[in-house]
Amino acid sequence: MFVFWSHGGSSNQGNQSSIKEGPWGGPGGTIWSYEPNGGIVEIIIKHGSIIDSLSFKSAGANKEAESSSNFGGQGGSKTHISIDWPREYLMSISGTVGKFGTVESCVESLTFYTNWHTHGPFGSSKGTHFSLPVENRVIVGFYGRAHDYMDAIGVYQRQLLQSKNNL
C-alpha cells in the first residue's frame, strides 16, 4: 500500500496545511522547527537521563536528501533511527517530561512509532507521561524549544491519504 500526504501544494492530492500538536515540555531554550518537503528517513537522537538533542534527515519525491540542524546540546549517546519512507512513516510519539537539575520541565524520554516499528524509549521514563493519539494522520515534521537539551517537543501532522498502488 502506497501512502502519501499533501505538502502545501506540491502534491496532486490538494493543498493541506499541517496540524500542530504539542508542545510537551518546558518554556526554556530557543524555538526550532523542521518540516521538510519530503518524508523523514532518519532521526538522530542523543540521549542519556534526558533527551539531549534531535536532528533529522529527509528525502523528497525525487530522493533528494535534506538534513536538519542539530536541535539541542552535544551530550548523550547517539542513536540513529532509520525509516523506510514512503512505505514506512511516522504515526505517533510518546514520552515523559519532568524536572532536570534546576530546570522545571524538559523532555526526559521519547518513543517514536511508525506503521511498522516502535523505536524507544530513549532517555529516562520517570516524569509525567504524554502521548500523541494515533489517528488517520502522519507526522511530517517536528518543532520545539532546545538549548543544551530538548526543552519541549511538538509535531506537525497531515491527513494520511492512502492508495492501493503497489510499490
PDB file of N, CA and C in Angstrom, residues 103-164:
ATOM      1  N   VAL A 103      16.075  23.047  36.114  1.00  0.00           N
ATOM      2  CA  VAL A 103      15.051  23.293  35.093  1.00  0.00           C
ATOM      3  C   VAL A 103      13.762  22.603  35.509  1.00  0.00           C
ATOM      4  N   GLU A 104      12.682  23.346  35.514  1.00  0.00           N
ATOM      5  CA  GLU A 104      11.397  22.835  35.987  1.00  0.00           C
ATOM      6  C   GLU A 104      10.813  21.763  35.074  1.00  0.00           C
ATOM      7  N   SER A 105      11.009  21.890  33.742  1.00  0.00           N
ATOM      8  CA  SER A 105      10.418  20.918  32.830  1.00  0.00           C
ATOM      9  C   SER A 105      11.204  20.834  31.524  1.00  0.00           C
ATOM     10  N   CYS A 106      11.594  19.608  31.168  1.00  0.00           N
ATOM     11  CA  CYS A 106      12.239  19.336  29.885  1.00  0.00           C
ATOM     12  C   CYS A 106      11.810  17.936  29.441  1.00  0.00           C
ATOM     13  N   VAL A 107      12.197  17.539  28.220  1.00  0.00           N
ATOM     14  CA  VAL A 107      11.822  16.228  27.688  1.00  0.00           C
ATOM     15  C   VAL A 107      12.793  15.185  28.249  1.00  0.00           C
ATOM     16  N   GLU A 108      12.258  14.260  29.037  1.00  0.00           N
ATOM     17  CA  GLU A 108      13.082  13.213  29.654  1.00  0.00           C
ATOM     18  C   GLU A 108      13.203  11.980  28.780  1.00  0.00           C
ATOM     19  N   SER A 109      12.120  11.614  28.088  1.00  0.00           N
ATOM     20  CA  SER A 109      12.167  10.413  27.254  1.00  0.00           C
ATOM     21  C   SER A 109      11.293  10.586  26.026  1.00  0.00           C
ATOM     22  N   LEU A 110      11.611   9.830  24.975  1.00  0.00           N
ATOM     23  CA  LEU A 110      10.825   9.824  23.738  1.00  0.00           C
ATOM     24  C   LEU A 110      10.752   8.417  23.176  1.00  0.00           C
ATOM     25  N   THR A 111       9.610   8.091  22.603  1.00  0.00           N
ATOM     26  CA  THR A 111       9.404   6.874  21.827  1.00  0.00           C
ATOM     27  C   THR A 111       8.740   7.293  20.517  1.00  0.00           C
ATOM     28  N   PHE A 112       9.228   6.751  19.401  1.00  0.00           N
ATOM     29  CA  PHE A 112       8.696   7.053  18.077  1.00  0.00           C
ATOM     30  C   PHE A 112       7.986   5.818  17.538  1.00  0.00           C
ATOM     31  N   TYR A 113       6.806   6.010  16.947  1.00  0.00           N
ATOM     32  CA  TYR A 113       6.010   4.908  16.407  1.00  0.00           C
ATOM     33  C   TYR A 113       5.817   5.117  14.904  1.00  0.00           C
ATOM     34  N   THR A 114       6.179   4.103  14.119  1.00  0.00           N
ATOM     35  CA  THR A 114       5.886   4.124  12.692  1.00  0.00           C
ATOM     36  C   THR A 114       4.795   3.093  12.435  1.00  0.00           C
ATOM     37  N   ASN A 115       4.366   2.999  11.205  1.00  0.00           N
ATOM     38  CA  ASN A 115       3.389   1.974  10.854  1.00  0.00           C
ATOM     39  C   ASN A 115       3.994   0.573  10.924  1.00  0.00           C
ATOM     40  N   TRP A 116       5.318   0.444  11.059  1.00  0.00           N
ATOM     41  CA  TRP A 116       5.968  -0.858  11.140  1.00  0.00           C
ATOM     42  C   TRP A 116       6.668  -1.129  12.466  1.00  0.00           C
ATOM     43  N   HIS A 117       7.205  -0.091  13.120  1.00  0.00           N
ATOM     44  CA  HIS A 117       8.093  -0.302  14.268  1.00  0.00           C
ATOM     45  C   HIS A 117       7.812   0.676  15.406  1.00  0.00           C
ATOM     46  N   THR A 118       8.287   0.276  16.595  1.00  0.00           N
ATOM     47  CA  THR A 118       8.368   1.161  17.752  1.00  0.00           C
ATOM     48  C   THR A 118       9.847   1.351  18.053  1.00  0.00           C
ATOM     49  N   HIS A 119      10.280   2.606  18.184  1.00  0.00           N
ATOM     50  CA  HIS A 119      11.683   2.926  18.474  1.00  0.00           C
ATOM     51  C   HIS A 119      11.741   3.637  19.815  1.00  0.00           C
ATOM     52  N   GLY A 120      12.349   2.995  20.788  1.00  0.00           N
ATOM     53  CA  GLY A 120      12.475   3.596  22.104  1.00  0.00           C
ATOM     54  C   GLY A 120      11.828   2.738  23.166  1.00  0.00           C
ATOM     55  N   PRO A 121      11.768   3.227  24.375  1.00  0.00           N
ATOM     56  CA  PRO A 121      12.001   4.618  24.766  1.00  0.00           C
ATOM     57  C   PRO A 121      13.481   4.956  24.882  1.00  0.00           C
ATOM     58  N   PHE A 122      13.785   6.230  24.615  1.00  0.00           N
ATOM     59  CA  PHE A 122      15.116   6.788  24.783  1.00  0.00           C
ATOM     60  C   PHE A 122      15.037   7.778  25.933  1.00  0.00           C
ATOM     61  N   GLY A 123      16.076   7.819  26.787  1.00  0.00           N
ATOM     62  CA  GLY A 123      16.060   8.672  27.967  1.00  0.00           C
ATOM     63  C   GLY A 123      15.486   7.918  29.148  1.00  0.00           C
ATOM     64  N   SER A 124      15.095   8.652  30.187  1.00  0.00           N
ATOM     65  CA  SER A 124      14.521   8.010  31.378  1.00  0.00           C
ATOM     66  C   SER A 124      13.038   8.347  31.472  1.00  0.00           C
ATOM     67  N   SER A 125      12.256   7.352  31.811  1.00  0.00           N
ATOM     68  CA  SER A 125      10.794   7.483  31.806  1.00  0.00           C
ATOM     69  C   SER A 125      10.218   7.689  33.198  1.00  0.00           C
ATOM     70  N   LYS A 126      10.770   8.635  33.944  1.00  0.00           N
ATOM     71  CA  LYS A 126      10.295   8.810  35.316  1.00  0.00           C
ATOM     72  C   LYS A 126       9.357   9.987  35.491  1.00  0.00           C
ATOM     73  N   GLY A 127       9.220  10.863  34.485  1.00  0.00           N
ATOM     74  CA  GLY A 127       8.411  12.076  34.614  1.00  0.00           C
ATOM     75  C   GLY A 127       6.951  11.870  34.271  1.00  0.00           C
ATOM     76  N   THR A 128       6.303  12.963  33.910  1.00  0.00           N
ATOM     77  CA  THR A 128       4.891  12.958  33.531  1.00  0.00           C
ATOM     78  C   THR A 128       4.762  12.503  32.081  1.00  0.00           C
ATOM     79  N   HIS A 129       3.936  11.492  31.863  1.00  0.00           N
ATOM     80  CA  HIS A 129       3.775  10.888  30.535  1.00  0.00           C
ATOM     81  C   HIS A 129       2.941  11.774  29.613  1.00  0.00           C
ATOM     82  N   PHE A 130       3.302  11.788  28.322  1.00  0.00           N
ATOM     83  CA  PHE A 130       2.471  12.394  27.282  1.00  0.00           C
ATOM     84  C   PHE A 130       2.443  11.443  26.092  1.00  0.00           C
ATOM     85  N   SER A 131       1.405  11.522  25.297  1.00  0.00           N
ATOM     86  CA  SER A 131       1.345  10.721  24.069  1.00  0.00           C
ATOM     87  C   SER A 131       0.466  11.417  23.047  1.00  0.00           C
ATOM     88  N   LEU A 132       0.793  11.197  21.816  1.00  0.00           N
ATOM     89  CA  LEU A 132       0.042  11.705  20.685  1.00  0.00           C
ATOM     90  C   LEU A 132      -0.888  10.590  20.233  1.00  0.00           C
ATOM     91  N   PRO A 133      -2.202  10.823  20.194  1.00  0.00           N
ATOM     92  CA  PRO A 133      -3.110   9.759  19.766  1.00  0.00           C
ATOM     93  C   PRO A 133      -2.828   9.348  18.321  1.00  0.00           C
ATOM     94  N   VAL A 134      -2.921   8.055  18.042  1.00  0.00           N
ATOM     95  CA  VAL A 134      -2.758   7.558  16.675  1.00  0.00           C
ATOM     96  C   VAL A 134      -4.083   7.780  15.960  1.00  0.00           C
ATOM     97  N   GLU A 135      -4.059   8.657  14.990  1.00  0.00           N
ATOM     98  CA  GLU A 135      -5.242   8.966  14.199  1.00  0.00           C
ATOM     99  C   GLU A 135      -4.891   8.720  12.746  1.00  0.00           C
ATOM    100  N   ASN A 136      -5.766   9.089  11.856  1.00  0.00           N
ATOM    101  CA  ASN A 136      -5.530   8.911  10.430  1.00  0.00           C
ATOM    102  C   ASN A 136      -4.644  10.051   9.919  1.00  0.00           C
ATOM    103  N   ARG A 137      -3.467  10.214  10.575  1.00  0.00           N
ATOM    104  CA  ARG A 137      -2.522  11.271  10.245  1.00  0.00           C
ATOM    105  C   ARG A 137      -1.106  10.708  10.213  1.00  0.00           C
ATOM    106  N   VAL A 138      -0.236  11.464   9.574  1.00  0.00           N
ATOM    107  CA  VAL A 138       1.175  11.115   9.522  1.00  0.00           C
ATOM    108  C   VAL A 138       1.967  12.306  10.053  1.00  0.00           C
ATOM    109  N   ILE A 139       3.039  12.035  10.801  1.00  0.00           N
ATOM    110  CA  ILE A 139       3.907  13.100  11.297  1.00  0.00           C
ATOM    111  C   ILE A 139       4.826  13.507  10.151  1.00  0.00           C
ATOM    112  N   VAL A 140       4.799  14.799   9.799  1.00  0.00           N
ATOM    113  CA  VAL A 140       5.601  15.303   8.686  1.00  0.00           C
ATOM    114  C   VAL A 140       6.697  16.260   9.150  1.00  0.00           C
ATOM    115  N   GLY A 141       6.787  16.514  10.453  1.00  0.00           N
ATOM    116  CA  GLY A 141       7.818  17.389  10.969  1.00  0.00           C
ATOM    117  C   GLY A 141       7.723  17.526  12.477  1.00  0.00           C
ATOM    118  N   PHE A 142       8.686  18.243  13.018  1.00  0.00           N
ATOM    119  CA  PHE A 142       8.774  18.445  14.460  1.00  0.00           C
ATOM    120  C   PHE A 142       9.095  19.906  14.746  1.00  0.00           C
ATOM    121  N   TYR A 143       8.776  20.344  15.956  1.00  0.00           N
ATOM    122  CA  TYR A 143       9.146  21.673  16.408  1.00  0.00           C
ATOM    123  C   TYR A 143       9.326  21.612  17.920  1.00  0.00           C
ATOM    124  N   GLY A 144       9.871  22.671  18.487  1.00  0.00           N
ATOM    125  CA  GLY A 144      10.017  22.697  19.934  1.00  0.00           C
ATOM    126  C   GLY A 144      10.905  23.828  20.396  1.00  0.00           C
ATOM    127  N   ARG A 145      11.541  23.574  21.547  1.00  0.00           N
ATOM    128  CA  ARG A 145      12.472  24.511  22.154  1.00  0.00           C
ATOM    129  C   ARG A 145      13.659  23.685  22.644  1.00  0.00           C
ATOM    130  N   ALA A 146      14.872  24.220  22.449  1.00  0.00           N
ATOM    131  CA  ALA A 146      16.061  23.480  22.873  1.00  0.00           C
ATOM    132  C   ALA A 146      17.221  24.434  23.111  1.00  0.00           C
ATOM    133  N   HIS A 147      18.125  23.999  23.972  1.00  0.00           N
ATOM    134  CA  HIS A 147      19.401  24.685  24.177  1.00  0.00           C
ATOM    135  C   HIS A 147      20.450  23.612  24.425  1.00  0.00           C
ATOM    136  N   ASP A 148      20.753  23.313  25.679  1.00  0.00           N
ATOM    137  CA  ASP A 148      21.711  22.255  25.992  1.00  0.00           C
ATOM    138  C   ASP A 148      21.057  20.879  25.977  1.00  0.00           C
ATOM    139  N   TYR A 149      19.732  20.850  25.868  1.00  0.00           N
ATOM    140  CA  TYR A 149      18.938  19.612  25.830  1.00  0.00           C
ATOM    141  C   TYR A 149      17.589  19.972  25.236  1.00  0.00           C
ATOM    142  N   MET A 150      16.720  19.006  25.089  1.00  0.00           N
ATOM    143  CA  MET A 150      15.402  19.219  24.496  1.00  0.00           C
ATOM    144  C   MET A 150      14.450  19.738  25.574  1.00  0.00           C
ATOM    145  N   ASP A 151      14.134  21.029  25.508  1.00  0.00           N
ATOM    146  CA  ASP A 151      13.228  21.633  26.479  1.00  0.00           C
ATOM    147  C   ASP A 151      11.780  21.243  26.212  1.00  0.00           C
ATOM    148  N   ALA A 152      11.379  21.219  24.924  1.00  0.00           N
ATOM    149  CA  ALA A 152       9.993  20.896  24.564  1.00  0.00           C
ATOM    150  C   ALA A 152       9.969  20.341  23.142  1.00  0.00           C
ATOM    151  N   ILE A 153       8.962  19.522  22.853  1.00  0.00           N
ATOM    152  CA  ILE A 153       8.810  18.957  21.514  1.00  0.00           C
ATOM    153  C   ILE A 153       7.333  18.915  21.133  1.00  0.00           C
ATOM    154  N   GLY A 154       7.074  19.159  19.864  1.00  0.00           N
ATOM    155  CA  GLY A 154       5.744  19.039  19.282  1.00  0.00           C
ATOM    156  C   GLY A 154       5.883  18.473  17.878  1.00  0.00           C
ATOM    157  N   VAL A 155       4.768  18.180  17.247  1.00  0.00           N
ATOM    158  CA  VAL A 155       4.803  17.583  15.908  1.00  0.00           C
ATOM    159  C   VAL A 155       3.905  18.356  14.949  1.00  0.00           C
ATOM    160  N   TYR A 156       4.250  18.264  13.667  1.00  0.00           N
ATOM    161  CA  TYR A 156       3.386  18.686  12.575  1.00  0.00           C
ATOM    162  C   TYR A 156       2.804  17.420  11.965  1.00  0.00           C
ATOM    163  N   GLN A 157       1.496  17.420  11.753  1.00  0.00           N
ATOM    164  CA  GLN A 157       0.837  16.262  11.159  1.00  0.00           C
ATOM    165  C   GLN A 157       0.043  16.704   9.940  1.00  0.00           C
ATOM    166  N   ARG A 158      -0.182  15.746   9.048  1.00  0.00           N
ATOM    167  CA  ARG A 158      -1.085  15.945   7.915  1.00  0.00           C
ATOM    168  C   ARG A 158      -1.974  14.728   7.801  1.00  0.00           C
ATOM    169  N   GLN A 159      -3.093  14.925   7.149  1.00  0.00           N
ATOM    170  CA  GLN A 159      -4.039  13.835   6.920  1.00  0.00           C
ATOM    171  C   GLN A 159      -3.369  12.744   6.101  1.00  0.00           C
ATOM    172  N   LEU A 160      -3.537  11.513   6.498  1.00  0.00           N
ATOM    173  CA  LEU A 160      -3.000  10.366   5.790  1.00  0.00           C
ATOM    174  C   LEU A 160      -3.933  10.005   4.653  1.00  0.00           C
ATOM    175  N   LEU A 161      -3.400   9.972   3.451  1.00  0.00           N
ATOM    176  CA  LEU A 161      -4.167   9.591   2.261  1.00  0.00           C
ATOM    177  C   LEU A 161      -3.569   8.303   1.731  1.00  0.00           C
ATOM    178  N   GLN A 162      -4.400   7.332   1.418  1.00  0.00           N
ATOM    179  CA  GLN A 162      -3.894   6.026   1.001  1.00  0.00           C
ATOM    180  C   GLN A 162      -4.390   5.653  -0.378  1.00  0.00           C
ATOM    181  N   SER A 163      -3.551   4.925  -1.077  1.00  0.00           N
ATOM    182  CA  SER A 163      -3.888   4.390  -2.389  1.00  0.00           C
ATOM    183  C   SER A 163      -3.522   2.922  -2.404  1.00  0.00           C
ATOM    184  N   LYS A 164      -4.168   2.142  -3.211  1.00  0.00           N
ATOM    185  CA  LYS A 164      -3.882   0.709  -3.272  1.00  0.00           C
ATOM    186  C   LYS A 164      -2.797   0.375  -4.290  1.00  0.00           C
TER     187      LYS A 164
END
